[in-house]
Amino acid sequence: MRATIRSQVLTTAVLCVVAAYVLLPLWWLVVSATKSGADLFDTPALWFGSVDIGGNLDRLMSQDNGLYPRWLLNTLVYAGGGALGATLLAAMAGYGLAKYPFRGRGAVFAVIMGAVLIPTPLLTLPLYLLLSKVGLLNSMWGMLLPCMVSPFGVFLARAYAQAAVPDDLLEAGRIDGAGELRIFFTVAVRLMAPALVTLFLFQAVAIWNNFFLPMMVLNDQSLWPITLGLAKWNGIRTGFLRDAVVMGSLISVIPVILAFVALQRFWKADLAAGSVKL
């Protein structure tokens, strides 16, 4: 009994340390977003100074003729569109590799697994040259198309389709006269929902935080995402912009938190979706 209580206390203490480690930066961001530029350096880092939320918001939205709302909209388009495209393509590719036997299937999957192991920076120069060749530099499609490719997503979708989509169910659909596309969208996608929601969230967060790709592809400031715009403002050595950068950073994490909270219920609701009722 003593060992159990000791392990519970130890587990609780470790979880508290982890929670503090995760939440402390967010608390600093919330507190700092309420301060003026001068108070950011003259007051305690983890407690409030003179509250100037309205002033910070006004400076954020009016800086550079109101570029921040445009950057926020661009980020939503890149993260939402890129994650949606990557999820759909990965689901179709993973489902096809799992359920359709064809010559060379193992070789195709080996190539995809090899792509998972390649560090992203190694693809920078080839990707830049490819986008330049097809005329997609400094355009939204130049950002969106690379984000729609997810080798890890294909691996995840294939593994989940093998485990959660019964062959008998697909065969029953074919006997009833359903086409392959209808079976995929009405049967397979529903059974693969937990994996696809996970893939969508991971891909959306990765695109939301991406800095290197937009820095390489985009020159026009009106096409920048939040990460690139705030990095530029942060490089300007004035306290006037620091309060706007902190407020902009706080606003930028809100959609990510809302997405996790909204989609979390799909994980819980669909955990048993792969079972077959007899």
PDB file of C-alpha atoms in Angstrom:
ATOM      1  CA  MET A   1       0.000   0.000   0.000  1.00  0.00           C
ATOM      2  CA  ARG A   2       2.868   2.373   0.898  1.00  0.00           C
ATOM      3  CA  ALA A   3       4.502   1.642  -2.453  1.00  0.00           C
ATOM      4  CA  THR A   4       1.236   2.448  -4.231  1.00  0.00           C
ATOM      5  CA  ILE A   5       0.804   5.750  -2.427  1.00  0.00           C
ATOM      6  CA  ARG A   6       4.444   6.636  -3.034  1.00  0.00           C
ATOM      7  CA  SER A   7       4.105   5.861  -6.736  1.00  0.00           C
ATOM      8  CA  GLN A   8       0.923   7.931  -6.948  1.00  0.00           C
ATOM      9  CA  VAL A   9       2.595  10.896  -5.269  1.00  0.00           C
ATOM     10  CA  LEU A  10       5.630  10.544  -7.509  1.00  0.00           C
ATOM     11  CA  THR A  11       3.459  10.291 -10.619  1.00  0.00           C
ATOM     12  CA  THR A  12       1.433  13.338  -9.577  1.00  0.00           C
ATOM     13  CA  ALA A  13       4.612  15.316  -8.893  1.00  0.00           C
ATOM     14  CA  VAL A  14       6.073  14.419 -12.291  1.00  0.00           C
ATOM     15  CA  LEU A  15       2.826  15.370 -14.045  1.00  0.00           C
ATOM     16  CA  CYS A  16       2.768  18.704 -12.192  1.00  0.00           C
ATOM     17  CA  VAL A  17       6.329  19.437 -13.325  1.00  0.00           C
ATOM     18  CA  VAL A  18       5.447  18.544 -16.921  1.00  0.00           C
ATOM     19  CA  ALA A  19       2.282  20.675 -16.767  1.00  0.00           C
ATOM     20  CA  ALA A  20       4.264  23.629 -15.400  1.00  0.00           C
ATOM     21  CA  TYR A  21       6.886  23.176 -18.111  1.00  0.00           C
ATOM     22  CA  VAL A  22       4.174  23.235 -20.797  1.00  0.00           C
ATOM     23  CA  LEU A  23       1.976  25.988 -19.353  1.00  0.00           C
ATOM     24  CA  LEU A  24       4.643  28.422 -18.109  1.00  0.00           C
ATOM     25  CA  PRO A  25       5.520  29.782 -21.585  1.00  0.00           C
ATOM     26  CA  LEU A  26       1.806  30.212 -22.337  1.00  0.00           C
ATOM     27  CA  TRP A  27       1.314  32.071 -19.035  1.00  0.00           C
ATOM     28  CA  TRP A  28       4.271  34.340 -19.885  1.00  0.00           C
ATOM     29  CA  LEU A  29       2.715  35.015 -23.298  1.00  0.00           C
ATOM     30  CA  VAL A  30      -0.671  35.903 -21.787  1.00  0.00           C
ATOM     31  CA  VAL A  31       0.876  38.203 -19.180  1.00  0.00           C
ATOM     32  CA  SER A  32       3.273  39.857 -21.634  1.00  0.00           C
ATOM     33  CA  ALA A  33       0.516  40.509 -24.174  1.00  0.00           C
ATOM     34  CA  THR A  34      -1.171  42.841 -21.671  1.00  0.00           C
ATOM     35  CA  LYS A  35       1.925  45.017 -21.134  1.00  0.00           C
ATOM     36  CA  SER A  36       3.206  48.024 -23.018  1.00  0.00           C
ATOM     37  CA  GLY A  37       6.569  47.862 -24.791  1.00  0.00           C
ATOM     38  CA  ALA A  38       8.386  49.529 -21.892  1.00  0.00           C
ATOM     39  CA  ASP A  39       6.782  47.308 -19.230  1.00  0.00           C
ATOM     40  CA  LEU A  40       7.966  44.184 -21.059  1.00  0.00           C
ATOM     41  CA  PHE A  41      11.459  44.871 -19.732  1.00  0.00           C
ATOM     42  CA  ASP A  42      10.775  46.874 -16.551  1.00  0.00           C
ATOM     43  CA  THR A  43       8.258  44.616 -14.762  1.00  0.00           C
ATOM     44  CA  PRO A  44       8.418  40.972 -13.504  1.00  0.00           C
ATOM     45  CA  ALA A  45       8.314  38.585 -16.438  1.00  0.00           C
ATOM     46  CA  LEU A  46       5.593  36.354 -14.980  1.00  0.00           C
ATOM     47  CA  TRP A  47       3.280  39.008 -13.560  1.00  0.00           C
ATOM     48  CA  PHE A  48       1.168  41.849 -14.843  1.00  0.00           C
ATOM     49  CA  GLY A  49       2.287  45.444 -15.186  1.00  0.00           C
ATOM     50  CA  SER A  50       0.154  48.296 -16.469  1.00  0.00           C
ATOM     51  CA  VAL A  51      -2.521  46.699 -18.642  1.00  0.00           C
ATOM     52  CA  ASP A  52      -2.612  48.046 -22.218  1.00  0.00           C
ATOM     53  CA  ILE A  53      -4.429  45.354 -24.203  1.00  0.00           C
ATOM     54  CA  GLY A  54      -6.333  47.835 -26.369  1.00  0.00           C
ATOM     55  CA  GLY A  55      -3.186  49.763 -27.275  1.00  0.00           C
ATOM     56  CA  ASN A  56      -1.305  46.582 -28.151  1.00  0.00           C
ATOM     57  CA  LEU A  57      -4.173  45.345 -30.317  1.00  0.00           C
ATOM     58  CA  ASP A  58      -4.424  48.699 -32.069  1.00  0.00           C
ATOM     59  CA  ARG A  59      -0.693  48.779 -32.831  1.00  0.00           C
ATOM     60  CA  LEU A  60      -0.800  45.150 -33.994  1.00  0.00           C
ATOM     61  CA  MET A  61      -3.677  45.681 -36.400  1.00  0.00           C
ATOM     62  CA  SER A  62      -2.438  49.025 -37.772  1.00  0.00           C
ATOM     63  CA  GLN A  63       1.274  48.257 -38.181  1.00  0.00           C
ATOM     64  CA  ASP A  64       2.417  48.269 -41.847  1.00  0.00           C
ATOM     65  CA  ASN A  65      -1.077  49.258 -43.027  1.00  0.00           C
ATOM     66  CA  GLY A  66      -2.792  46.322 -41.329  1.00  0.00           C
ATOM     67  CA  LEU A  67      -0.679  43.417 -42.590  1.00  0.00           C
ATOM     68  CA  TYR A  68      -1.294  41.225 -39.524  1.00  0.00           C
ATOM     69  CA  PRO A  69      -4.942  40.281 -40.390  1.00  0.00           C
ATOM     70  CA  ARG A  70      -3.746  39.378 -43.888  1.00  0.00           C
ATOM     71  CA  TRP A  71      -0.942  37.228 -42.422  1.00  0.00           C
ATOM     72  CA  LEU A  72      -3.463  35.528 -40.137  1.00  0.00           C
ATOM     73  CA  LEU A  73      -5.783  34.800 -43.081  1.00  0.00           C
ATOM     74  CA  ASN A  74      -2.862  33.486 -45.155  1.00  0.00           C
ATOM     75  CA  THR A  75      -1.839  31.157 -42.320  1.00  0.00           C
ATOM     76  CA  LEU A  76      -5.385  29.817 -42.029  1.00  0.00           C
ATOM     77  CA  VAL A  77      -5.453  29.132 -45.779  1.00  0.00           C
ATOM     78  CA  TYR A  78      -2.028  27.465 -45.790  1.00  0.00           C
ATOM     79  CA  ALA A  79      -2.658  25.354 -42.675  1.00  0.00           C
ATOM     80  CA  GLY A  80      -6.273  24.461 -43.447  1.00  0.00           C
ATOM     81  CA  GLY A  81      -5.867  23.852 -47.176  1.00  0.00           C
ATOM     82  CA  GLY A  82      -2.505  22.141 -46.894  1.00  0.00           C
ATOM     83  CA  ALA A  83      -3.604  19.849 -44.051  1.00  0.00           C
ATOM     84  CA  LEU A  84      -6.875  18.996 -45.789  1.00  0.00           C
ATOM     85  CA  GLY A  85      -5.102  18.151 -49.044  1.00  0.00           C
ATOM     86  CA  ALA A  86      -2.395  16.161 -47.272  1.00  0.00           C
ATOM     87  CA  THR A  87      -4.991  14.196 -45.307  1.00  0.00           C
ATOM     88  CA  LEU A  88      -7.056  13.361 -48.390  1.00  0.00           C
ATOM     89  CA  LEU A  89      -4.057  12.327 -50.492  1.00  0.00           C
ATOM     90  CA  ALA A  90      -2.520  10.306 -47.661  1.00  0.00           C
ATOM     91  CA  ALA A  91      -5.843   8.573 -46.975  1.00  0.00           C
ATOM     92  CA  MET A  92      -6.301   7.602 -50.624  1.00  0.00           C
ATOM     93  CA  ALA A  93      -2.693   6.471 -51.022  1.00  0.00           C
ATOM     94  CA  GLY A  94      -2.642   4.554 -47.732  1.00  0.00           C
ATOM     95  CA  TYR A  95      -5.991   2.913 -48.459  1.00  0.00           C
ATOM     96  CA  GLY A  96      -4.864   1.927 -51.948  1.00  0.00           C
ATOM     97  CA  LEU A  97      -1.604   0.419 -50.676  1.00  0.00           C
ATOM     98  CA  ALA A  98      -3.448  -1.490 -47.953  1.00  0.00           C
ATOM     99  CA  LYS A  99      -6.436  -2.814 -49.913  1.00  0.00           C
ATOM    100  CA  TYR A 100      -5.454  -3.103 -53.583  1.00  0.00           C
ATOM    101  CA  PRO A 101      -2.813  -5.729 -54.408  1.00  0.00           C
ATOM    102  CA  PHE A 102      -0.720  -4.794 -57.458  1.00  0.00           C
ATOM    103  CA  ARG A 103       2.740  -5.498 -58.761  1.00  0.00           C
ATOM    104  CA  GLY A 104       5.357  -3.291 -57.152  1.00  0.00           C
ATOM    105  CA  ARG A 105       3.232  -2.385 -54.132  1.00  0.00           C
ATOM    106  CA  GLY A 106       6.062  -3.255 -51.759  1.00  0.00           C
ATOM    107  CA  ALA A 107       8.535  -1.169 -53.750  1.00  0.00           C
ATOM    108  CA  VAL A 108       6.195   1.841 -53.759  1.00  0.00           C
ATOM    109  CA  PHE A 109       5.760   1.608 -50.005  1.00  0.00           C
ATOM    110  CA  ALA A 110       9.537   1.244 -49.529  1.00  0.00           C
ATOM    111  CA  VAL A 111      10.083   4.469 -51.491  1.00  0.00           C
ATOM    112  CA  ILE A 112       7.492   6.246 -49.318  1.00  0.00           C
ATOM    113  CA  MET A 113       9.166   4.960 -46.159  1.00  0.00           C
ATOM    114  CA  GLY A 114      12.491   6.195 -47.514  1.00  0.00           C
ATOM    115  CA  ALA A 115      10.962   9.648 -47.974  1.00  0.00           C
ATOM    116  CA  VAL A 116       9.969   9.644 -44.289  1.00  0.00           C
ATOM    117  CA  LEU A 117      13.628   9.226 -43.340  1.00  0.00           C
ATOM    118  CA  ILE A 118      14.949  12.103 -45.475  1.00  0.00           C
ATOM    119  CA  PRO A 119      15.511  15.293 -43.425  1.00  0.00           C
ATOM    120  CA  THR A 120      13.369  18.133 -44.764  1.00  0.00           C
ATOM    121  CA  PRO A 121      16.293  20.618 -45.140  1.00  0.00           C
ATOM    122  CA  LEU A 122      17.902  18.277 -47.696  1.00  0.00           C
ATOM    123  CA  LEU A 123      14.920  18.822 -49.992  1.00  0.00           C
ATOM    124  CA  THR A 124      15.152  22.606 -49.837  1.00  0.00           C
ATOM    125  CA  LEU A 125      17.261  23.259 -52.918  1.00  0.00           C
ATOM    126  CA  PRO A 126      15.512  20.672 -55.181  1.00  0.00           C
ATOM    127  CA  LEU A 127      12.114  21.997 -54.084  1.00  0.00           C
ATOM    128  CA  TYR A 128      13.136  25.601 -54.751  1.00  0.00           C
ATOM    129  CA  LEU A 129      14.445  24.719 -58.222  1.00  0.00           C
ATOM    130  CA  LEU A 130      11.300  22.717 -59.008  1.00  0.00           C
ATOM    131  CA  LEU A 131       8.967  25.536 -57.938  1.00  0.00           C
ATOM    132  CA  SER A 132      11.069  28.013 -59.913  1.00  0.00           C
ATOM    133  CA  LYS A 133      10.894  25.782 -63.005  1.00  0.00           C
ATOM    134  CA  VAL A 134       7.077  25.595 -62.928  1.00  0.00           C
ATOM    135  CA  GLY A 135       6.665  29.284 -62.037  1.00  0.00           C
ATOM    136  CA  LEU A 136       5.148  28.832 -58.571  1.00  0.00           C
ATOM    137  CA  LEU A 137       7.607  30.901 -56.559  1.00  0.00           C
ATOM    138  CA  ASN A 138       6.011  33.777 -54.654  1.00  0.00           C
ATOM    139  CA  SER A 139       2.515  32.329 -54.958  1.00  0.00           C
ATOM    140  CA  MET A 140       0.022  30.625 -52.653  1.00  0.00           C
ATOM    141  CA  TRP A 141       0.220  27.399 -54.657  1.00  0.00           C
ATOM    142  CA  GLY A 142       3.950  27.363 -54.100  1.00  0.00           C
ATOM    143  CA  MET A 143       3.205  27.110 -50.383  1.00  0.00           C
ATOM    144  CA  LEU A 144       0.195  24.818 -50.587  1.00  0.00           C
ATOM    145  CA  LEU A 145       1.434  22.077 -52.922  1.00  0.00           C
ATOM    146  CA  PRO A 146       4.536  21.058 -50.873  1.00  0.00           C
ATOM    147  CA  CYS A 147       2.365  21.041 -47.725  1.00  0.00           C
ATOM    148  CA  MET A 148       0.001  18.499 -49.311  1.00  0.00           C
ATOM    149  CA  VAL A 149       2.695  15.833 -49.451  1.00  0.00           C
ATOM    150  CA  SER A 150       3.021  13.764 -46.276  1.00  0.00           C
ATOM    151  CA  PRO A 151       4.913  10.448 -46.513  1.00  0.00           C
ATOM    152  CA  PHE A 152       4.333   9.832 -42.808  1.00  0.00           C
ATOM    153  CA  GLY A 153       0.613  10.397 -43.401  1.00  0.00           C
ATOM    154  CA  VAL A 154       0.609   7.689 -46.084  1.00  0.00           C
ATOM    155  CA  PHE A 155       2.358   5.326 -43.677  1.00  0.00           C
ATOM    156  CA  LEU A 156      -0.168   6.105 -40.923  1.00  0.00           C
ATOM    157  CA  ALA A 157      -3.183   5.777 -43.237  1.00  0.00           C
ATOM    158  CA  ARG A 158      -1.930   2.462 -44.654  1.00  0.00           C
ATOM    159  CA  ALA A 159      -1.363   0.983 -41.206  1.00  0.00           C
ATOM    160  CA  TYR A 160      -4.771   2.159 -39.961  1.00  0.00           C
ATOM    161  CA  ALA A 161      -6.597   0.981 -43.094  1.00  0.00           C
ATOM    162  CA  GLN A 162      -5.088  -2.486 -42.721  1.00  0.00           C
ATOM    163  CA  ALA A 163      -6.301  -2.726 -39.126  1.00  0.00           C
ATOM    164  CA  ALA A 164      -9.624  -0.875 -39.218  1.00  0.00           C
ATOM    165  CA  VAL A 165     -11.145  -1.517 -42.656  1.00  0.00           C
ATOM    166  CA  PRO A 166     -12.285  -5.170 -43.032  1.00  0.00           C
ATOM    167  CA  ASP A 167     -11.998  -6.715 -46.472  1.00  0.00           C
ATOM    168  CA  ASP A 168     -15.371  -8.417 -45.981  1.00  0.00           C
ATOM    169  CA  LEU A 169     -17.057  -5.042 -45.575  1.00  0.00           C
ATOM    170  CA  LEU A 170     -15.526  -3.766 -48.816  1.00  0.00           C
ATOM    171  CA  GLU A 171     -16.567  -6.934 -50.624  1.00  0.00           C
ATOM    172  CA  ALA A 172     -20.122  -6.521 -49.331  1.00  0.00           C
ATOM    173  CA  GLY A 173     -20.191  -3.009 -50.732  1.00  0.00           C
ATOM    174  CA  ARG A 174     -19.032  -4.246 -54.135  1.00  0.00           C
ATOM    175  CA  ILE A 175     -21.680  -6.977 -54.149  1.00  0.00           C
ATOM    176  CA  ASP A 176     -24.305  -4.288 -53.441  1.00  0.00           C
ATOM    177  CA  GLY A 177     -23.143  -2.443 -56.544  1.00  0.00           C
ATOM    178  CA  ALA A 178     -21.212   0.426 -54.952  1.00  0.00           C
ATOM    179  CA  GLY A 179     -18.247   1.827 -56.891  1.00  0.00           C
ATOM    180  CA  GLU A 180     -14.739   2.011 -55.479  1.00  0.00           C
ATOM    181  CA  LEU A 181     -14.881   5.773 -54.886  1.00  0.00           C
ATOM    182  CA  ARG A 182     -18.219   5.467 -53.079  1.00  0.00           C
ATOM    183  CA  ILE A 183     -16.883   2.640 -50.911  1.00  0.00           C
ATOM    184  CA  PHE A 184     -13.824   4.717 -50.074  1.00  0.00           C
ATOM    185  CA  PHE A 185     -15.679   7.893 -49.097  1.00  0.00           C
ATOM    186  CA  THR A 186     -18.700   6.307 -47.389  1.00  0.00           C
ATOM    187  CA  VAL A 187     -17.068   3.306 -45.694  1.00  0.00           C
ATOM    188  CA  ALA A 188     -13.283   3.530 -45.513  1.00  0.00           C
ATOM    189  CA  VAL A 189     -13.022   7.229 -44.617  1.00  0.00           C
ATOM    190  CA  ARG A 190     -15.478   6.813 -41.726  1.00  0.00           C
ATOM    191  CA  LEU A 191     -13.614   3.821 -40.336  1.00  0.00           C
ATOM    192  CA  MET A 192     -10.281   5.631 -40.705  1.00  0.00           C
ATOM    193  CA  ALA A 193     -11.572   8.831 -39.082  1.00  0.00           C
ATOM    194  CA  PRO A 194      -9.422   8.742 -35.892  1.00  0.00           C
ATOM    195  CA  ALA A 195      -6.216   8.384 -37.899  1.00  0.00           C
ATOM    196  CA  LEU A 196      -7.282  11.028 -40.419  1.00  0.00           C
ATOM    197  CA  VAL A 197      -8.210  13.541 -37.703  1.00  0.00           C
ATOM    198  CA  THR A 198      -4.833  12.935 -36.065  1.00  0.00           C
ATOM    199  CA  LEU A 199      -3.047  13.389 -39.369  1.00  0.00           C
ATOM    200  CA  PHE A 200      -4.990  16.588 -40.136  1.00  0.00           C
ATOM    201  CA  LEU A 201      -4.107  18.119 -36.779  1.00  0.00           C
ATOM    202  CA  PHE A 202      -0.425  17.211 -36.936  1.00  0.00           C
ATOM    203  CA  GLN A 203      -0.100  18.493 -40.479  1.00  0.00           C
ATOM    204  CA  ALA A 204      -2.027  21.702 -39.699  1.00  0.00           C
ATOM    205  CA  VAL A 205       0.170  22.469 -36.688  1.00  0.00           C
ATOM    206  CA  ALA A 206       3.337  21.706 -38.680  1.00  0.00           C
ATOM    207  CA  ILE A 207       2.259  24.084 -41.462  1.00  0.00           C
ATOM    208  CA  TRP A 208       1.120  26.708 -38.936  1.00  0.00           C
ATOM    209  CA  ASN A 209       4.580  26.734 -37.336  1.00  0.00           C
ATOM    210  CA  ASN A 210       6.497  26.419 -40.602  1.00  0.00           C
ATOM    211  CA  PHE A 211       9.066  29.144 -41.106  1.00  0.00           C
ATOM    212  CA  PHE A 212      11.642  27.781 -43.528  1.00  0.00           C
ATOM    213  CA  LEU A 213       9.350  26.992 -46.483  1.00  0.00           C
ATOM    214  CA  PRO A 214       7.580  30.402 -46.653  1.00  0.00           C
ATOM    215  CA  MET A 215      10.924  32.182 -46.194  1.00  0.00           C
ATOM    216  CA  MET A 216      12.235  30.298 -49.224  1.00  0.00           C
ATOM    217  CA  VAL A 217       9.135  30.539 -51.430  1.00  0.00           C
ATOM    218  CA  LEU A 218       7.511  33.904 -50.661  1.00  0.00           C
ATOM    219  CA  ASN A 219       8.903  37.389 -51.282  1.00  0.00           C
ATOM    220  CA  ASP A 220       5.668  39.385 -51.263  1.00  0.00           C
ATOM    221  CA  GLN A 221       4.820  40.424 -47.680  1.00  0.00           C
ATOM    222  CA  SER A 222       1.102  40.241 -48.422  1.00  0.00           C
ATOM    223  CA  LEU A 223       1.517  36.462 -48.952  1.00  0.00           C
ATOM    224  CA  TRP A 224       3.502  35.814 -45.774  1.00  0.00           C
ATOM    225  CA  PRO A 225       2.158  33.673 -42.918  1.00  0.00           C
ATOM    226  CA  ILE A 226       2.262  34.847 -39.311  1.00  0.00           C
ATOM    227  CA  THR A 227       5.573  33.159 -38.513  1.00  0.00           C
ATOM    228  CA  LEU A 228       7.470  35.065 -41.181  1.00  0.00           C
ATOM    229  CA  GLY A 229       5.767  38.395 -40.489  1.00  0.00           C
ATOM    230  CA  LEU A 230       6.322  38.312 -36.724  1.00  0.00           C
ATOM    231  CA  ALA A 231       9.965  37.279 -37.232  1.00  0.00           C
ATOM    232  CA  LYS A 232      10.451  40.338 -39.414  1.00  0.00           C
ATOM    233  CA  TRP A 233       8.867  42.649 -36.852  1.00  0.00           C
ATOM    234  CA  ASN A 234      10.856  41.025 -34.056  1.00  0.00           C
ATOM    235  CA  GLY A 235      14.065  41.805 -35.950  1.00  0.00           C
ATOM    236  CA  ILE A 236      13.287  45.525 -35.775  1.00  0.00           C
ATOM    237  CA  ARG A 237      15.107  46.739 -32.658  1.00  0.00           C
ATOM    238  CA  THR A 238      12.407  48.903 -31.137  1.00  0.00           C
ATOM    239  CA  GLY A 239      10.251  48.341 -28.059  1.00  0.00           C
ATOM    240  CA  PHE A 240       7.337  49.801 -30.015  1.00  0.00           C
ATOM    241  CA  LEU A 241       7.021  46.616 -32.026  1.00  0.00           C
ATOM    242  CA  ARG A 242       7.789  44.113 -29.270  1.00  0.00           C
ATOM    243  CA  ASP A 243       4.376  44.549 -27.662  1.00  0.00           C
ATOM    244  CA  ALA A 244       2.732  44.021 -31.066  1.00  0.00           C
ATOM    245  CA  VAL A 245       4.860  40.906 -31.664  1.00  0.00           C
ATOM    246  CA  VAL A 246       3.870  39.409 -28.305  1.00  0.00           C
ATOM    247  CA  MET A 247       0.185  40.207 -28.839  1.00  0.00           C
ATOM    248  CA  GLY A 248       0.383  38.746 -32.352  1.00  0.00           C
ATOM    249  CA  SER A 249       2.017  35.591 -31.000  1.00  0.00           C
ATOM    250  CA  LEU A 250      -0.773  35.176 -28.438  1.00  0.00           C
ATOM    251  CA  ILE A 251      -3.480  35.556 -31.088  1.00  0.00           C
ATOM    252  CA  SER A 252      -1.657  33.097 -33.363  1.00  0.00           C
ATOM    253  CA  VAL A 253      -1.842  30.237 -30.829  1.00  0.00           C
ATOM    254  CA  ILE A 254      -5.590  30.643 -30.217  1.00  0.00           C
ATOM    255  CA  PRO A 255      -6.732  28.920 -33.477  1.00  0.00           C
ATOM    256  CA  VAL A 256      -4.414  25.976 -32.768  1.00  0.00           C
ATOM    257  CA  ILE A 257      -5.823  25.552 -29.252  1.00  0.00           C
ATOM    258  CA  LEU A 258      -9.398  25.808 -30.563  1.00  0.00           C
ATOM    259  CA  ALA A 259      -8.666  23.208 -33.252  1.00  0.00           C
ATOM    260  CA  PHE A 260      -7.347  20.737 -30.686  1.00  0.00           C
ATOM    261  CA  VAL A 261     -10.311  21.314 -28.365  1.00  0.00           C
ATOM    262  CA  ALA A 262     -12.870  21.034 -31.186  1.00  0.00           C
ATOM    263  CA  LEU A 263     -11.386  17.912 -32.803  1.00  0.00           C
ATOM    264  CA  GLN A 264     -10.521  16.088 -29.590  1.00  0.00           C
ATOM    265  CA  ARG A 265     -14.069  14.732 -29.354  1.00  0.00           C
ATOM    266  CA  PHE A 266     -13.631  12.956 -32.703  1.00  0.00           C
ATOM    267  CA  TRP A 267     -10.762  10.949 -31.235  1.00  0.00           C
ATOM    268  CA  LYS A 268     -12.937   9.835 -28.321  1.00  0.00           C
ATOM    269  CA  ALA A 269     -16.059   9.221 -30.422  1.00  0.00           C
ATOM    270  CA  ASP A 270     -14.305   7.250 -33.136  1.00  0.00           C
ATOM    271  CA  LEU A 271     -11.986   5.076 -31.101  1.00  0.00           C
ATOM    272  CA  ALA A 272     -14.315   2.095 -31.658  1.00  0.00           C
ATOM    273  CA  ALA A 273     -15.162   2.958 -35.245  1.00  0.00           C
ATOM    274  CA  GLY A 274     -12.872   0.247 -36.614  1.00  0.00           C
ATOM    275  CA  SER A 275     -14.832  -2.579 -35.014  1.00  0.00           C
ATOM    276  CA  VAL A 276     -17.261  -4.792 -36.944  1.00  0.00           C
ATOM    277  CA  LYS A 277     -20.674  -5.446 -35.455  1.00  0.00           C
ATOM    278  CA  LEU A 278     -21.767  -9.073 -35.713  1.00  0.00           C
TER     279      LEU A 278
END
